[in-house]
RNA sequence: GCACCGUUCGUCUAGAGGUUAGGACACCGCCCUUUCAAGGCGGUAACACGGGUUCAAUUCCCGUACGGUGUACCA
């Protein structure tokens, strides 16, 4: 049974990189008929942000990533919030103390700082020095028990075997080897009684029967510590898979300052959830074919850890935009209309019937990146009070007597048949232009400006056809007067 | 500093000893055209470097360089 988990910390908004990690977990679970659990890792009380968990769940839900178990839905392995599992960690910490895999340490923050400074000065790697600091071994059993008896501040540290090499297989990277001497005696239980990530993570993954740990590459260096913990408990290892990081343009870990990185930012900018998910899935994974646009279902069946790439991927906002246009072109018009109508209503626009809006979207969607842009880009469809023309265009139009003549001809001979077909329209335009000795192009551009108050848009025939004869004539009359 | 991980067009990537090194985004050009797009066609552009191994290395091995991550009583 495949059981995976996504385990964010509620310290802020959901990061785009976290979204991808969650996605990979979810895709992997779905593809293997497994279970994806959400677990909240809130063991750092100092960084806890109220409401963050809810925000992250909401962002995930927006992206269509749902869980099978979690704090918001329950499940057989709860509770799914680590702060509610406080006693469990203490219990397992004690087990490690009893079997000699962990020990008590009483050093203060200042003492530890001093230790690191000494080590740096001596040019050696900063690492807890079990033989010189104040711990169970240097103090002796008697003194240790005495300190514990009087409730002296203490932590529990992992006793890392000095000379063992840790080697493990990573599903995306292959064999990874770390020498035991490089691994620090990690703190397992902090002086406030809360576990560190390392302990909580291993205990929970075991208790929740997680089969595959799919997480970001930043966890790779601490994986040996986790393996040591599994061994200390005598537990079976899950499969580890460390996925590459999402990077800024300068190849550093993707962060603010270089652009939007929170999922809520992408929501606000108007991306389709499926487009964002599709793009992000491709950032570090591909199926080995040349296909780039996938349904969610295709993603679920095709995704595999073996095809996740090893190197970090620079997040390409332009390609994301392209992906969004792909979805904009592929999504059924009535779905798009359902999304756009509320935005139009909010603007208090008058022409917002679903059918009309559908037609507008059909005309304009190839010209924008976001659906929401149509509100602005196609404003002349939704209201008859057009934005003022810019001064230069306006004076050009007003001073063009030939144009006015042509417009009069165009308007006077206007009938329903003009907009009945492209051919009829073209013939009508030509006749009006010819009567004033204008070239067709020289007439069409100003006509567009007068009808839409814009220089670009869909083909004029389609535009006017959708607007209808009366609205077109009204706009020409407004200009002529 | 040390440890680990990585390195194919500007970007995302395909490639698993012998390829004209393929695709996509972006960029440029042409076509289409009633503007802008979309679409079609075409183009510029990559195997970090040095040693091996091999008849043959982008591909395997070892170094070097560069980059990233980690090195907390944060996750």
XYZ file of C-alpha atoms (C1' of nucleotides) in Angstrom:
556
model
C 0.000 0.000 0.000
C 1.490 3.328 -1.061
C 1.074 5.992 1.579
C 2.721 9.367 1.089
C 2.470 12.623 2.941
C 2.850 16.315 2.404
C 4.052 17.928 5.627
C 4.168 21.717 5.578
C 4.869 24.035 8.477
C 2.195 26.587 9.215
C 4.623 29.489 9.127
C 3.068 31.483 6.311
C 1.502 31.260 2.882
C 1.937 28.206 0.705
C 5.087 28.477 -1.409
C 4.988 27.508 -5.078
C 7.758 24.993 -4.409
C 5.650 23.419 -1.703
C 2.778 23.234 -4.130
C 4.944 21.197 -6.454
C 6.088 18.894 -3.664
C 2.471 18.407 -2.645
C 1.560 17.789 -6.271
C 4.239 15.165 -6.787
C 3.091 13.404 -3.637
C -0.504 13.557 -4.736
C 0.236 12.373 -8.276
C 2.351 9.531 -6.983
C -0.362 8.425 -4.578
C -3.086 8.595 -7.203
C -0.970 6.786 -9.757
C -0.436 3.943 -7.320
C -3.942 3.840 -5.912
C -2.392 4.975 -2.672
C -3.176 7.456 0.030
C -1.910 11.001 0.373
C -1.947 12.451 3.856
C -1.564 16.008 4.997
C 0.373 16.481 8.207
C 1.025 19.807 9.833
C 4.515 20.208 11.291
C 4.073 22.918 13.859
C 6.694 21.913 16.395
C 8.354 25.309 16.241
C 6.118 27.397 18.434
C 8.093 30.560 17.717
C 7.327 30.479 14.023
C 3.687 29.497 14.232
C 1.394 31.752 12.225
C -2.314 31.575 13.087
C -4.429 30.815 10.046
C -1.489 29.636 7.974
C -2.647 26.050 7.962
C -6.068 27.014 6.685
C -4.543 29.258 4.028
C -2.283 26.489 2.801
C -5.096 23.985 2.643
C -7.147 26.517 0.718
C -4.330 27.112 -1.789
C -3.922 23.372 -2.242
C -7.635 22.957 -2.734
C -7.606 25.729 -5.330
C -4.962 23.777 -7.185
C -7.112 20.687 -7.033
C -4.860 18.855 -4.606
C -6.994 16.986 -2.137
C -5.900 14.658 0.616
C -7.211 11.362 1.868
C -6.287 12.029 5.475
C -5.427 15.194 7.331
C -6.395 17.579 10.099
C -9.294 18.910 8.029
C -10.691 15.474 7.174
C -9.511 13.085 9.831
C -8.333 9.542 9.335
C -7.138 6.432 11.121
C -3.694 7.760 11.935
C -4.494 11.066 13.602
C -4.059 13.487 15.041
C -2.429 15.043 11.989
C -1.128 18.151 13.685
C 2.152 17.537 15.452
C 1.501 19.861 18.358
C -1.392 17.570 19.219
C 0.976 14.605 19.336
C 3.232 16.075 21.997
C 3.151 13.074 24.318
C 3.971 10.620 21.567
C 7.340 12.205 20.860
C 8.330 12.349 24.524
C 7.535 8.683 24.806
C 9.684 7.756 21.817
C 12.447 10.045 23.008
C 12.513 8.086 26.257
C 12.699 4.864 24.335
C 15.863 6.089 22.674
C 17.334 7.150 25.992
C 16.607 3.717 27.383
C 18.161 1.818 24.532
C 21.225 4.038 24.531
C 20.611 5.725 21.181
C 20.117 9.145 22.706
C 21.308 11.064 25.713
C 20.577 14.085 27.878
C 22.473 17.327 27.391
C 22.331 20.426 29.552
C 24.283 23.012 27.580
C 22.958 26.533 27.304
C 22.700 28.430 24.070
C 25.714 30.487 25.117
C 27.802 27.428 25.808
C 26.929 26.018 22.415
C 27.783 29.286 20.715
C 31.134 29.317 22.462
C 31.761 25.754 21.348
C 31.094 26.633 17.728
C 33.328 29.651 17.930
C 36.153 27.572 19.290
C 35.663 25.063 16.523
C 35.586 27.693 13.840
C 38.706 29.307 15.220
C 40.388 25.931 15.170
C 39.202 25.398 11.618
C 37.099 22.354 12.282
C 33.532 21.707 11.322
C 30.981 22.960 13.868
C 29.579 19.864 15.479
C 28.357 18.993 18.951
C 31.337 17.802 20.939
C 29.981 14.988 23.045
C 33.213 14.622 24.983
C 33.618 18.154 26.260
C 30.124 19.545 26.683
C 27.754 19.144 29.593
C 25.861 15.951 28.958
C 25.003 12.571 30.333
C 28.430 11.201 29.437
C 30.667 13.969 30.765
C 28.536 14.566 33.848
C 27.958 10.950 34.752
C 24.756 9.143 35.660
C 24.521 10.444 39.155
C 24.839 14.114 38.257
C 22.549 13.659 35.276
C 19.820 12.189 37.454
C 20.300 14.954 40.000
C 19.888 17.661 37.347
C 16.852 15.944 35.914
C 15.457 15.631 39.404
C 15.596 19.354 39.922
C 14.117 19.964 36.457
C 17.189 21.583 34.981
C 16.721 22.682 31.368
C 17.835 19.926 29.075
C 17.513 18.467 25.629
C 17.781 14.965 24.270
C 20.360 14.383 21.583
C 20.845 11.595 19.118
C 23.950 9.551 19.843
C 25.453 9.219 16.400
C 27.714 6.175 16.037
C 31.095 7.624 15.180
C 32.393 5.320 12.529
C 29.444 4.089 10.577
C 28.820 5.155 7.034
C 25.246 5.750 6.064
C 24.319 4.741 2.589
C 20.855 4.782 1.170
C 19.054 4.643 -2.094
C 17.203 7.734 -3.200
C 14.495 7.161 -5.781
C 15.573 10.165 -7.811
C 19.294 10.330 -7.072
C 20.411 6.765 -6.675
C 23.011 5.839 -4.061
C 23.923 8.483 -1.507
C 26.702 7.955 1.006
C 27.494 9.999 4.103
C 30.206 9.255 6.629
C 29.052 8.851 10.188
C 31.711 11.202 11.449
C 30.082 14.033 9.509
C 26.744 13.661 11.221
C 25.970 15.863 14.177
C 24.412 14.691 17.437
C 21.111 16.221 16.445
C 18.761 17.510 19.099
C 15.679 15.321 19.164
C 13.668 16.877 21.945
C 14.077 20.563 22.677
C 14.172 22.051 26.132
C 10.541 23.083 25.779
C 9.668 19.434 25.378
C 8.739 19.743 21.730
C 10.462 17.475 19.250
C 12.607 18.809 16.441
C 11.616 18.144 12.868
C 13.941 15.169 12.733
C 12.345 13.197 15.532
C 8.756 14.156 14.841
C 9.132 13.448 11.187
C 10.535 9.962 11.644
C 8.140 8.988 14.402
C 5.135 10.203 12.475
C 6.174 8.719 9.166
C 6.521 5.393 10.903
C 3.328 5.617 12.907
C 1.402 6.803 9.869
C 2.884 3.979 7.840
C 4.339 6.252 5.192
C 5.863 4.161 2.411
C 7.488 6.915 0.348
C 8.973 10.139 1.660
C 8.830 12.569 -1.245
C 10.227 15.925 -0.193
C 12.441 18.766 -1.408
C 16.168 18.414 -1.936
C 16.988 20.624 1.024
C 16.272 17.592 3.210
C 18.849 15.419 1.575
C 21.724 16.328 3.924
C 19.710 15.463 7.017
C 18.380 12.188 5.705
C 21.256 10.206 7.289
C 20.092 11.429 10.686
C 16.650 10.163 9.920
C 18.010 6.818 8.838
C 19.944 6.559 12.082
C 16.687 7.166 13.899
C 14.855 4.460 11.999
C 17.697 2.128 12.891
C 17.676 3.157 16.534
C 13.996 2.342 16.716
C 14.396 -0.806 14.681
C 11.928 0.411 12.101
C 11.762 -0.306 8.415
C 12.905 2.522 6.142
C 10.505 4.225 3.764
C 11.634 4.933 0.206
C 13.221 8.376 0.049
C 12.830 10.641 -2.947
C 14.359 14.102 -2.898
C 13.002 16.306 -5.624
C 15.053 19.192 -7.008
C 14.460 22.768 -5.941
C 12.660 25.496 -7.842
C 15.153 28.255 -8.491
C 15.302 32.007 -9.067
C 16.824 33.261 -12.314
C 20.180 33.456 -10.490
C 19.872 29.787 -9.497
C 19.358 30.433 -5.805
C 16.451 28.806 -4.004
C 13.252 30.378 -5.286
C 12.250 33.223 -3.041
C 10.537 36.574 -2.885
C 12.374 39.564 -4.274
C 12.697 37.710 -7.540
C 8.974 37.635 -8.196
C 5.851 35.995 -6.946
C 6.453 32.779 -5.062
C 3.332 32.292 -3.011
C 0.479 30.324 -4.508
C -1.905 33.073 -3.500
C 0.015 35.440 -5.764
C -0.556 33.170 -8.732
C -4.221 32.890 -7.839
C -4.474 36.666 -7.684
C -2.812 37.080 -11.057
C -5.486 34.936 -12.619
C -3.794 31.716 -13.623
C -5.924 28.676 -14.165
C -5.214 26.155 -11.413
C -4.716 23.432 -13.994
C -2.284 25.566 -15.973
C -0.179 26.327 -12.898
C -0.236 22.697 -11.885
C 0.649 21.552 -15.394
C 3.576 23.954 -15.594
C 4.866 23.194 -12.141
C 4.616 19.453 -12.781
C 6.890 19.927 -15.769
C 9.399 21.883 -13.731
C 11.572 18.955 -12.775
C 9.646 16.125 -14.330
C 8.688 15.007 -17.811
C 7.261 11.789 -19.198
C 9.974 11.324 -21.801
C 7.677 12.197 -24.658
C 7.239 15.552 -26.321
C 3.860 16.138 -24.794
C 3.652 19.170 -22.533
C -0.033 19.740 -21.932
C -1.631 17.130 -19.722
C -4.968 16.575 -18.119
C -4.791 15.977 -14.398
C -5.651 12.389 -15.036
C -2.812 11.962 -17.516
C -0.438 13.469 -14.986
C -1.579 10.978 -12.389
C -1.078 7.966 -14.584
C 2.192 9.123 -16.164
C 4.039 10.543 -13.178
C 6.967 8.556 -11.858
C 9.769 9.333 -9.438
C 12.307 7.832 -11.827
C 11.631 10.563 -14.334
C 12.085 13.405 -11.870
C 15.234 15.282 -12.802
C 18.129 15.779 -10.419
C 19.062 19.389 -11.059
C 17.142 22.391 -9.780
C 14.877 24.160 -12.237
C 14.667 27.879 -12.798
C 11.041 28.929 -12.656
C 10.186 30.426 -16.034
C 7.312 32.858 -15.626
C 7.062 33.298 -19.396
C 6.548 29.652 -20.039
C 3.949 29.602 -17.295
C 2.126 32.370 -19.147
C 2.282 30.338 -22.327
C 0.836 27.383 -20.468
C -2.013 29.572 -19.275
C -2.796 30.615 -22.843
C -2.923 26.959 -23.806
C -5.603 26.416 -21.194
C -7.349 29.619 -22.160
C -7.659 28.315 -25.708
C -8.653 24.806 -24.701
C -11.205 25.470 -21.981
C -14.832 25.324 -23.164
C -16.356 28.754 -23.676
C -19.232 28.237 -21.304
C -16.825 27.412 -18.497
C -14.831 30.552 -19.259
C -18.019 32.600 -19.400
C -19.056 31.304 -15.992
C -15.757 32.605 -14.663
C -15.830 35.913 -16.438
C -19.425 36.977 -15.803
C -18.891 37.697 -12.095
C -15.977 39.982 -12.950
C -18.132 41.844 -15.440
C -20.970 42.155 -12.999
C -18.555 43.577 -10.489
C -17.662 46.270 -13.013
C -21.378 46.969 -13.367
C -21.264 46.229 -17.061
C -24.594 45.883 -18.852
C -24.038 43.305 -21.546
C -23.274 40.223 -19.498
C -25.599 37.499 -20.664
C -23.781 34.184 -20.777
C -24.267 33.752 -24.502
C -22.931 37.192 -25.363
C -19.982 36.824 -23.013
C -19.181 33.458 -24.564
C -19.024 35.068 -27.970
C -16.773 37.861 -26.744
C -14.397 35.370 -25.168
C -14.364 33.354 -28.364
C -13.276 36.461 -30.221
C -10.630 37.673 -27.824
C -9.130 34.749 -25.982
C -6.349 34.221 -28.475
C -5.125 37.707 -27.803
C -4.726 37.668 -24.030
C -2.865 35.656 -21.430
C -5.457 35.786 -18.664
C -9.197 35.445 -18.898
C -9.574 38.470 -16.652
C -7.786 40.641 -19.215
C -10.864 40.400 -21.396
C -12.733 42.657 -18.981
C -10.407 45.465 -19.955
C -9.399 44.399 -23.428
C -12.990 43.947 -24.551
C -14.605 46.716 -22.541
C -16.264 48.131 -25.671
C -18.407 45.020 -25.841
C -19.739 45.348 -22.348
C -20.601 49.010 -22.212
C -21.570 51.739 -24.651
C -19.798 54.460 -22.745
C -16.362 53.994 -24.210
C -13.095 55.155 -22.770
C -12.041 58.442 -24.338
C -9.727 58.197 -27.322
C -6.259 59.537 -26.855
C -5.924 63.144 -28.021
C -3.741 62.419 -31.017
C -5.981 59.728 -32.451
C -9.014 61.851 -31.841
C -7.689 64.900 -33.693
C -6.544 62.686 -36.543
C -9.999 61.260 -36.896
C -11.801 64.554 -36.537
C -9.665 66.314 -39.119
C -10.073 63.566 -41.672
C -12.867 64.841 -43.936
C -12.539 61.937 -46.328
C -13.116 59.613 -43.435
C -16.230 61.464 -42.369
C -17.646 61.208 -45.849
C -16.944 57.520 -45.961
C -18.488 57.041 -42.559
C -21.648 58.797 -43.646
C -21.942 56.580 -46.671
C -21.185 53.578 -44.547
C -23.819 54.490 -42.028
C -26.522 55.619 -44.428
C -26.436 52.425 -46.408
C -26.176 50.288 -43.295
C -28.683 47.495 -43.029
C -28.945 44.174 -41.315
C -27.589 42.467 -44.407
C -24.250 44.232 -43.983
C -23.480 42.219 -40.899
C -25.039 39.045 -42.206
C -21.886 37.814 -43.864
C -18.227 38.593 -44.117
C -18.596 39.133 -47.853
C -21.438 41.587 -47.495
C -19.506 43.489 -44.893
C -16.405 43.681 -47.048
C -18.436 44.863 -49.994
C -20.039 47.520 -47.862
C -16.709 48.713 -46.520
C -15.270 48.844 -50.006
C -18.179 50.808 -51.342
C -17.937 53.384 -48.592
C -14.177 53.666 -48.914
C -14.315 53.934 -52.651
C -16.919 56.675 -52.536
C -14.466 58.818 -50.602
C -11.428 57.622 -52.490
C -10.006 55.905 -49.436
C -8.154 52.651 -49.505
C -9.893 49.923 -47.608
C -7.172 49.725 -45.004
C -7.253 53.467 -44.540
C -10.905 53.201 -43.742
C -10.889 50.088 -41.590
C -8.409 51.302 -39.040
C -10.297 54.497 -38.194
C -13.534 52.568 -38.275
C -12.153 50.208 -35.664
C -11.046 53.129 -33.548
C -14.475 54.677 -33.720
C -16.315 51.453 -32.974
C -14.041 50.185 -30.218
C -11.842 53.128 -29.249
C -8.917 50.791 -29.631
C -6.267 50.057 -32.206
C -6.273 46.322 -31.850
C -8.833 43.639 -31.362
C -10.577 40.816 -33.129
C -11.408 41.090 -36.799
C -13.657 44.098 -37.323
C -16.413 42.168 -39.036
C -16.665 39.748 -36.130
C -16.519 42.593 -33.681
C -19.276 44.581 -35.338
C -21.331 41.485 -35.998
C -21.316 40.703 -32.301
C -22.002 44.314 -31.341
C -24.979 44.419 -33.684
C -26.080 47.051 -36.151
C -27.681 49.451 -33.739
C -24.752 49.725 -31.383
C -22.402 50.201 -34.336
C -24.510 52.932 -35.877
C -24.852 54.610 -32.531
C -21.088 54.755 -32.161
C -20.600 56.151 -35.642
C -23.233 58.776 -34.977
C -21.623 59.716 -31.710
C -18.393 60.305 -33.553
C -19.949 62.251 -36.424
C -21.720 64.584 -34.054
C 35.610 25.779 5.836
C 33.324 20.908 5.759
C 29.450 17.459 3.847
C 26.059 16.184 0.240
C 23.748 17.030 -4.458
C 24.054 18.847 -9.247
C 26.039 20.649 -14.471
C 22.875 19.311 -22.650
C 20.546 25.764 -26.486
C 19.014 32.183 -22.543
C 15.065 28.810 -19.804
C 12.460 23.786 -19.054
C 14.157 19.377 -21.024
C 14.841 14.474 -24.562
C 19.042 11.635 -24.878
C 21.294 5.981 -21.276
C 28.696 4.403 -26.286
C 28.126 5.343 -32.833
C 22.172 10.891 -33.484
C 22.504 16.108 -39.018
C 22.282 16.232 -30.426
C 15.329 16.163 -30.696
C 11.106 19.093 -28.540
C 8.887 23.272 -25.839
C 9.133 28.540 -23.999
C 11.554 32.987 -25.326
C 13.872 35.542 -29.478
C 14.386 36.581 -34.973
C 12.489 36.055 -40.077
C 8.803 34.646 -43.705
C 3.683 33.245 -44.906
C -1.383 34.204 -43.799
C -3.893 38.928 -42.949
C -8.396 44.244 -42.134
C -5.091 45.779 -36.940
C -3.305 42.688 -32.863
C -3.116 37.892 -31.961
C -3.641 32.842 -33.185
C -1.876 29.462 -36.866
C 1.819 27.611 -40.573
C 6.919 27.481 -42.172
C 11.959 28.504 -41.205
C 16.231 30.406 -38.293
C 19.920 31.768 -34.291
C 21.365 28.904 -30.054
C 23.750 23.672 -25.944
C 26.767 18.697 -24.328
C 31.468 23.369 -18.165
C 36.836 21.843 -18.433
C 40.897 18.145 -18.126
C 42.316 13.280 -17.893
C 41.280 8.223 -18.508
C 38.284 3.491 -20.337
C 36.916 2.213 -25.455
C 37.619 1.117 -32.321
C 34.185 5.033 -30.682
C 32.383 9.197 -25.670
C 27.230 14.236 -24.452
C 26.540 9.211 -22.624
C 30.983 5.147 -18.252
C 35.175 6.339 -14.411
C 38.421 9.977 -11.915
C 39.726 14.838 -11.082
C 39.002 20.307 -11.635
C 35.830 24.392 -12.111
C 31.259 26.411 -11.292
C 26.526 26.310 -8.922
C 22.993 24.789 -5.218
C 21.571 22.874 -0.574
C 22.913 21.669 4.293
C 25.922 22.611 8.382
C 20.176 25.772 14.494
C 16.860 23.901 20.971
C 13.837 26.239 11.954
C 11.356 23.309 9.165
